[in-house]
Amino acid sequence: MDLTREQQLAMHRSMVRIRLFEEAAGKLMETGKMPGFLHLYVGQEAVAVGVCEALRVDDHISSTHRGHGHLVAKGGDLSKMMAELMGKATGYCGGKGGSMHINDLSLGMLGANGIVGAGVPIAVGAGFRNKYRGTDQVSVAFFGDASTNIGAFHEAANMACALHLPVVFVCEHNMYGEYTATSKAMVIADIVDRAAGYGMPGVIVDGMDVVAVHEAAVEAVARARRGEGPALVEAKTYRFYNHHGIQNLGLNYRPDDEVVAWKERDPIFTFEQRLVDGGVAGRDELDAIWTDVRATIDEAIAFADDSPFPDESQLLVGVYSGGL
């Protein structure tokens, strides 16, 4: 696939936006400026960006508890995101949703989700809506490897295939479900093996290579948009930090040499080397992108700091249930 210089630089910038946003948010959480836990997307940037660059603004995505990266890749506003994570009224959900419920319906981002696997049937529901209304919109379900052991995944996959819905299933196989290695939770090594059981095609891609992910996503999205039904893309990837936060906290469930080996395949730095070697961009130009995004992150933090907490009158606004 021939990508233009503009497309490649856009994908690079999007990955840098995810990386710097996540690292800044993680540090703020660990200093007590953000309530609750944050599940950081650092290391997996190529998956969200590679897929979302294959989508239109009006296409839908559903996310996971590790969902900031998906919203950023879909075009999310970093200031609104930072404000939401700080519980401020100017955030995407008025400060009441936090990290695991963040969404932007105007971008087709149907929300992060704190329940493992629960975002998959939401994407299938969007796919049913799109087919019922006769649009050519596509929905993408992002989920982790552990989600494929959950009933919701299997029910959703079966429904999507039985009804021939325009859905793309994207498994971010990062080798761990919280602190348990995938190899200890399932017999198969490749999630894509499960695709055949529902009658849909599946493909494995290098989740550390944004171009490889993008190429697979373009094909799967085009197939769904043509009305040819679902497909599964399994991206082999790795989260660089702990299940939540940045510090390891003494949880030695991953071999040190494994972590080091995956970090050597950093999706941003390897892509940057490709851009430089291919004459697409110079080192100074790429460094300028990092500088520009850092300034944007600083602005987002300042915006969130200066924003008020939601008023008590907003307690039940936008809440589907919970009357007193």
C-alpha positions as a Python dict, from the first residue, in 0.01 Angstrom:
ca = {
    (1, 'M'): (0, 0, 0),
    (2, 'D'): (137, 339, -100),
    (3, 'L'): (81, 593, 175),
    (4, 'T'): (130, 961, 106),
    (5, 'R'): (377, 1166, 305),
    (6, 'E'): (83, 1344, 468),
    (7, 'Q'): (-77, 1016, 574),
    (8, 'Q'): (246, 885, 724),
    (9, 'L'): (314, 1205, 917),
    (10, 'A'): (-47, 1209, 1039),
    (11, 'M'): (-10, 855, 1173),
    (12, 'H'): (319, 949, 1338),
    (13, 'R'): (166, 1254, 1504),
    (14, 'S'): (-133, 1052, 1623),
    (15, 'M'): (92, 793, 1788),
    (16, 'V'): (298, 1068, 1954),
    (17, 'R'): (-24, 1228, 2083),
    (18, 'I'): (-125, 900, 2242),
    (19, 'R'): (219, 838, 2393),
    (20, 'L'): (258, 1181, 2550),
    (21, 'F'): (-101, 1203, 2669),
    (22, 'E'): (-78, 865, 2840),
    (23, 'E'): (256, 933, 3005),
    (24, 'A'): (138, 1271, 3132),
    (25, 'A'): (-189, 1124, 3262),
    (26, 'G'): (-6, 836, 3431),
    (27, 'K'): (223, 1073, 3617),
    (28, 'L'): (-71, 1288, 3725),
    (29, 'M'): (-250, 981, 3860),
    (30, 'E'): (51, 870, 4058),
    (31, 'T'): (87, 1215, 4215),
    (32, 'G'): (-278, 1211, 4324),
    (33, 'K'): (-412, 1466, 4075),
    (34, 'M'): (-645, 1214, 3913),
    (35, 'P'): (-891, 992, 4099),
    (36, 'G'): (-895, 616, 4045),
    (37, 'F'): (-674, 407, 3821),
    (38, 'L'): (-562, 465, 3463),
    (39, 'H'): (-489, 176, 3228),
    (40, 'L'): (-230, 317, 2992),
    (41, 'Y'): (-205, 241, 2621),
    (42, 'V'): (170, 304, 2587),
    (43, 'G'): (326, 49, 2352),
    (44, 'Q'): (5, -30, 2165),
    (45, 'E'): (-23, 298, 1974),
    (46, 'A'): (21, 141, 1630),
    (47, 'V'): (-299, -62, 1667),
    (48, 'A'): (-536, 226, 1742),
    (49, 'V'): (-375, 456, 1487),
    (50, 'G'): (-342, 196, 1213),
    (51, 'V'): (-709, 104, 1244),
    (52, 'C'): (-860, 448, 1299),
    (53, 'E'): (-671, 592, 1002),
    (54, 'A'): (-870, 346, 791),
    (55, 'L'): (-1203, 481, 921),
    (56, 'R'): (-1424, 778, 845),
    (57, 'V'): (-1538, 1020, 1113),
    (58, 'D'): (-1891, 875, 1103),
    (59, 'D'): (-1771, 517, 1152),
    (60, 'H'): (-1807, 375, 1502),
    (61, 'I'): (-1562, 225, 1748),
    (62, 'S'): (-1611, 65, 2087),
    (63, 'S'): (-1327, 52, 2335),
    (64, 'T'): (-1194, -112, 2651),
    (65, 'H'): (-1073, -16, 2997),
    (66, 'R'): (-747, 77, 2816),
    (67, 'G'): (-932, 318, 2594),
    (68, 'H'): (-766, 660, 2584),
    (69, 'G'): (-557, 567, 2282),
    (70, 'H'): (-862, 475, 2076),
    (71, 'L'): (-1028, 811, 2141),
    (72, 'V'): (-710, 1002, 2061),
    (73, 'A'): (-666, 805, 1738),
    (74, 'K'): (-1027, 882, 1641),
    (75, 'G'): (-955, 1254, 1681),
    (76, 'G'): (-1042, 1320, 2045),
    (77, 'D'): (-992, 1660, 2208),
    (78, 'L'): (-699, 1627, 2450),
    (79, 'S'): (-820, 1910, 2674),
    (80, 'K'): (-1163, 1753, 2719),
    (81, 'M'): (-998, 1418, 2780),
    (82, 'M'): (-762, 1552, 3045),
    (83, 'A'): (-1047, 1737, 3214),
    (84, 'E'): (-1255, 1421, 3223),
    (85, 'L'): (-975, 1222, 3382),
    (86, 'M'): (-945, 1491, 3650),
    (87, 'G'): (-1320, 1478, 3714),
    (88, 'K'): (-1383, 1830, 3587),
    (89, 'A'): (-1710, 1970, 3449),
    (90, 'T'): (-1548, 2058, 3116),
    (91, 'G'): (-1461, 1696, 3046),
    (92, 'Y'): (-1625, 1476, 2785),
    (93, 'C'): (-1869, 1330, 3039),
    (94, 'G'): (-1891, 1634, 3261),
    (95, 'G'): (-1631, 1485, 3492),
    (96, 'K'): (-1859, 1197, 3592),
    (97, 'G'): (-1739, 923, 3359),
    (98, 'G'): (-1366, 926, 3413),
    (99, 'S'): (-1115, 711, 3233),
    (100, 'M'): (-1322, 398, 3173),
    (101, 'H'): (-1635, 568, 3038),
    (102, 'I'): (-1480, 839, 2822),
    (103, 'N'): (-1647, 884, 2484),
    (104, 'D'): (-1721, 1122, 2199),
    (105, 'L'): (-2033, 1030, 2003),
    (106, 'S'): (-1964, 1306, 1750),
    (107, 'L'): (-1655, 1109, 1647),
    (108, 'G'): (-1831, 772, 1658),
    (109, 'M'): (-1636, 675, 1971),
    (110, 'L'): (-1901, 484, 2169),
    (111, 'G'): (-1705, 475, 2490),
    (112, 'A'): (-1437, 304, 2691),
    (113, 'N'): (-1568, 25, 2911),
    (114, 'G'): (-1460, -104, 3251),
    (115, 'I'): (-1614, -448, 3195),
    (116, 'V'): (-1393, -693, 3009),
    (117, 'G'): (-1542, -772, 2670),
    (118, 'A'): (-1847, -551, 2717),
    (119, 'G'): (-1755, -315, 2434),
    (120, 'V'): (-1775, -590, 2173),
    (121, 'P'): (-2157, -627, 2165),
    (122, 'I'): (-2186, -247, 2163),
    (123, 'A'): (-1995, -232, 1836),
    (124, 'V'): (-2210, -513, 1699),
    (125, 'G'): (-2519, -316, 1800),
    (126, 'A'): (-2385, -19, 1606),
    (127, 'G'): (-2323, -249, 1312),
    (128, 'F'): (-2684, -371, 1328),
    (129, 'R'): (-2804, -9, 1337),
    (130, 'N'): (-2594, 78, 1034),
    (131, 'K'): (-2718, -216, 830),
    (132, 'Y'): (-3081, -160, 936),
    (133, 'R'): (-3065, 205, 830),
    (134, 'G'): (-2892, 120, 504),
    (135, 'T'): (-2584, 335, 562),
    (136, 'D'): (-2236, 226, 459),
    (137, 'Q'): (-2089, 299, 804),
    (138, 'V'): (-1861, 43, 966),
    (139, 'S'): (-1815, -30, 1335),
    (140, 'V'): (-1495, -156, 1496),
    (141, 'A'): (-1473, -343, 1824),
    (142, 'F'): (-1139, -308, 2002),
    (143, 'F'): (-1076, -572, 2270),
    (144, 'G'): (-795, -759, 2442),
    (145, 'D'): (-704, -1126, 2420),
    (146, 'A'): (-865, -1204, 2756),
    (147, 'S'): (-1197, -1071, 2626),
    (148, 'T'): (-1221, -1365, 2389),
    (149, 'N'): (-1277, -1591, 2690),
    (150, 'I'): (-1589, -1391, 2782),
    (151, 'G'): (-1936, -1495, 2670),
    (152, 'A'): (-2017, -1147, 2540),
    (153, 'F'): (-1746, -1179, 2276),
    (154, 'H'): (-1874, -1510, 2145),
    (155, 'E'): (-2238, -1402, 2139),
    (156, 'A'): (-2148, -1080, 1960),
    (157, 'A'): (-1924, -1255, 1706),
    (158, 'N'): (-2194, -1510, 1633),
    (159, 'M'): (-2461, -1242, 1589),
    (160, 'A'): (-2241, -1026, 1366),
    (161, 'C'): (-2165, -1318, 1136),
    (162, 'A'): (-2517, -1463, 1137),
    (163, 'L'): (-2663, -1124, 1039),
    (164, 'H'): (-2375, -1036, 806),
    (165, 'L'): (-2310, -705, 983),
    (166, 'P'): (-2049, -442, 884),
    (167, 'V'): (-1826, -502, 1188),
    (168, 'V'): (-1449, -540, 1222),
    (169, 'F'): (-1322, -719, 1532),
    (170, 'V'): (-976, -595, 1639),
    (171, 'C'): (-804, -803, 1905),
    (172, 'E'): (-514, -627, 2075),
    (173, 'H'): (-325, -937, 2183),
    (174, 'N'): (-80, -798, 2438),
    (175, 'M'): (-11, -1138, 2599),
    (176, 'Y'): (-161, -1059, 2938),
    (177, 'G'): (-503, -1033, 3098),
    (178, 'E'): (-421, -808, 3392),
    (179, 'Y'): (-142, -1014, 3558),
    (180, 'T'): (-210, -1352, 3393),
    (181, 'A'): (-26, -1462, 3079),
    (182, 'T'): (-255, -1556, 2791),
    (183, 'S'): (-76, -1891, 2770),
    (184, 'K'): (-210, -1978, 3116),
    (185, 'A'): (-569, -1885, 3032),
    (186, 'M'): (-622, -2050, 2692),
    (187, 'V'): (-478, -2337, 2491),
    (188, 'I'): (-459, -2162, 2154),
    (189, 'A'): (-176, -1919, 2086),
    (190, 'D'): (-356, -1720, 1817),
    (191, 'I'): (-695, -1559, 1876),
    (192, 'V'): (-754, -1556, 1502),
    (193, 'D'): (-813, -1933, 1520),
    (194, 'R'): (-1154, -1854, 1666),
    (195, 'A'): (-1267, -1660, 1360),
    (196, 'A'): (-1331, -1971, 1151),
    (197, 'G'): (-1579, -2099, 1408),
    (198, 'Y'): (-1809, -1809, 1319),
    (199, 'G'): (-1745, -1816, 946),
    (200, 'M'): (-1544, -1495, 917),
    (201, 'P'): (-1193, -1440, 783),
    (202, 'G'): (-913, -1356, 1021),
    (203, 'V'): (-560, -1223, 990),
    (204, 'I'): (-264, -1180, 1225),
    (205, 'V'): (-62, -860, 1199),
    (206, 'D'): (241, -714, 1373),
    (207, 'G'): (78, -478, 1620),
    (208, 'M'): (403, -285, 1659),
    (209, 'D'): (399, -187, 1291),
    (210, 'V'): (147, 88, 1219),
    (211, 'V'): (166, 32, 842),
    (212, 'A'): (100, -342, 873),
    (213, 'V'): (-198, -275, 1099),
    (214, 'H'): (-328, -9, 864),
    (215, 'E'): (-308, -233, 559),
    (216, 'A'): (-502, -510, 733),
    (217, 'A'): (-758, -262, 864),
    (218, 'V'): (-811, -102, 523),
    (219, 'E'): (-892, -441, 373),
    (220, 'A'): (-1124, -547, 656),
    (221, 'V'): (-1305, -212, 665),
    (222, 'A'): (-1351, -206, 287),
    (223, 'R'): (-1489, -560, 300),
    (224, 'A'): (-1740, -465, 569),
    (225, 'R'): (-1837, -145, 385),
    (226, 'R'): (-1908, -346, 71),
    (227, 'G'): (-2157, -555, 268),
    (228, 'E'): (-1942, -868, 279),
    (229, 'G'): (-1964, -912, 657),
    (230, 'P'): (-1730, -917, 955),
    (231, 'A'): (-1360, -996, 981),
    (232, 'L'): (-1117, -1036, 1270),
    (233, 'V'): (-779, -865, 1287),
    (234, 'E'): (-544, -992, 1557),
    (235, 'A'): (-265, -745, 1634),
    (236, 'K'): (25, -891, 1833),
    (237, 'T'): (130, -607, 2059),
    (238, 'Y'): (255, -527, 2410),
    (239, 'R'): (181, -275, 2681),
    (240, 'F'): (499, -120, 2813),
    (241, 'Y'): (371, -33, 3160),
    (242, 'N'): (194, -219, 3435),
    (243, 'H'): (-173, -322, 3411),
    (244, 'H'): (-248, 24, 3552),
    (245, 'G'): (-26, 323, 3609),
    (246, 'I'): (341, 358, 3527),
    (247, 'Q'): (529, 220, 3827),
    (248, 'N'): (578, -155, 3848),
    (249, 'L'): (487, -165, 4220),
    (250, 'G'): (685, -485, 4268),
    (251, 'L'): (449, -693, 4054),
    (252, 'N'): (701, -916, 3878),
    (253, 'Y'): (467, -1116, 3659),
    (254, 'R'): (653, -1038, 3335),
    (255, 'P'): (1016, -1140, 3269),
    (256, 'D'): (1244, -838, 3252),
    (257, 'D'): (1404, -956, 2928),
    (258, 'E'): (1060, -989, 2769),
    (259, 'V'): (973, -629, 2852),
    (260, 'V'): (1309, -508, 2721),
    (261, 'A'): (1272, -703, 2396),
    (262, 'W'): (929, -557, 2322),
    (263, 'K'): (1039, -203, 2407),
    (264, 'E'): (1316, -239, 2152),
    (265, 'R'): (1037, -270, 1895),
    (266, 'D'): (874, 56, 2006),
    (267, 'P'): (610, 131, 1739),
    (268, 'I'): (684, 503, 1729),
    (269, 'F'): (1063, 491, 1714),
    (270, 'T'): (1074, 210, 1458),
    (271, 'F'): (827, 400, 1240),
    (272, 'E'): (1036, 716, 1276),
    (273, 'Q'): (1340, 525, 1153),
    (274, 'R'): (1141, 407, 852),
    (275, 'L'): (1035, 764, 776),
    (276, 'V'): (1393, 890, 797),
    (277, 'D'): (1544, 602, 600),
    (278, 'G'): (1276, 639, 332),
    (279, 'G'): (1333, 1011, 296),
    (280, 'V'): (976, 1087, 404),
    (281, 'A'): (1080, 1315, 691),
    (282, 'G'): (1394, 1448, 852),
    (283, 'R'): (1490, 1401, 1216),
    (284, 'D'): (1437, 1772, 1285),
    (285, 'E'): (1084, 1756, 1146),
    (286, 'L'): (995, 1458, 1363),
    (287, 'D'): (1147, 1620, 1671),
    (288, 'A'): (935, 1928, 1602),
    (289, 'I'): (622, 1712, 1615),
    (290, 'W'): (718, 1588, 1963),
    (291, 'T'): (776, 1947, 2075),
    (292, 'D'): (445, 2064, 1933),
    (293, 'V'): (249, 1780, 2092),
    (294, 'R'): (418, 1835, 2430),
    (295, 'A'): (295, 2195, 2417),
    (296, 'T'): (-57, 2070, 2340),
    (297, 'I'): (-41, 1834, 2639),
    (298, 'D'): (71, 2118, 2866),
    (299, 'E'): (-224, 2324, 2742),
    (300, 'A'): (-460, 2034, 2811),
    (301, 'I'): (-332, 1998, 3167),
    (302, 'A'): (-365, 2372, 3228),
    (303, 'F'): (-720, 2364, 3089),
    (304, 'A'): (-812, 2079, 3320),
    (305, 'D'): (-646, 2243, 3621),
    (306, 'D'): (-838, 2566, 3565),
    (307, 'S'): (-1173, 2392, 3511),
    (308, 'P'): (-1433, 2359, 3790),
    (309, 'F'): (-1563, 2036, 3937),
    (310, 'P'): (-1924, 1956, 3841),
    (311, 'D'): (-2194, 2115, 4052),
    (312, 'E'): (-2425, 1900, 4267),
    (313, 'S'): (-2712, 1994, 4037),
    (314, 'Q'): (-2546, 1784, 3766),
    (315, 'L'): (-2542, 1465, 3971),
    (316, 'L'): (-2818, 1287, 3778),
    (317, 'V'): (-2787, 1470, 3445),
    (318, 'G'): (-2694, 1233, 3167),
    (319, 'V'): (-2742, 930, 3391),
    (320, 'Y'): (-2973, 658, 3258),
    (321, 'S'): (-3075, 529, 3603),
    (322, 'G'): (-3015, 608, 3966),
    (323, 'G'): (-3312, 815, 4082),
    (324, 'L'): (-3327, 889, 4452),
}
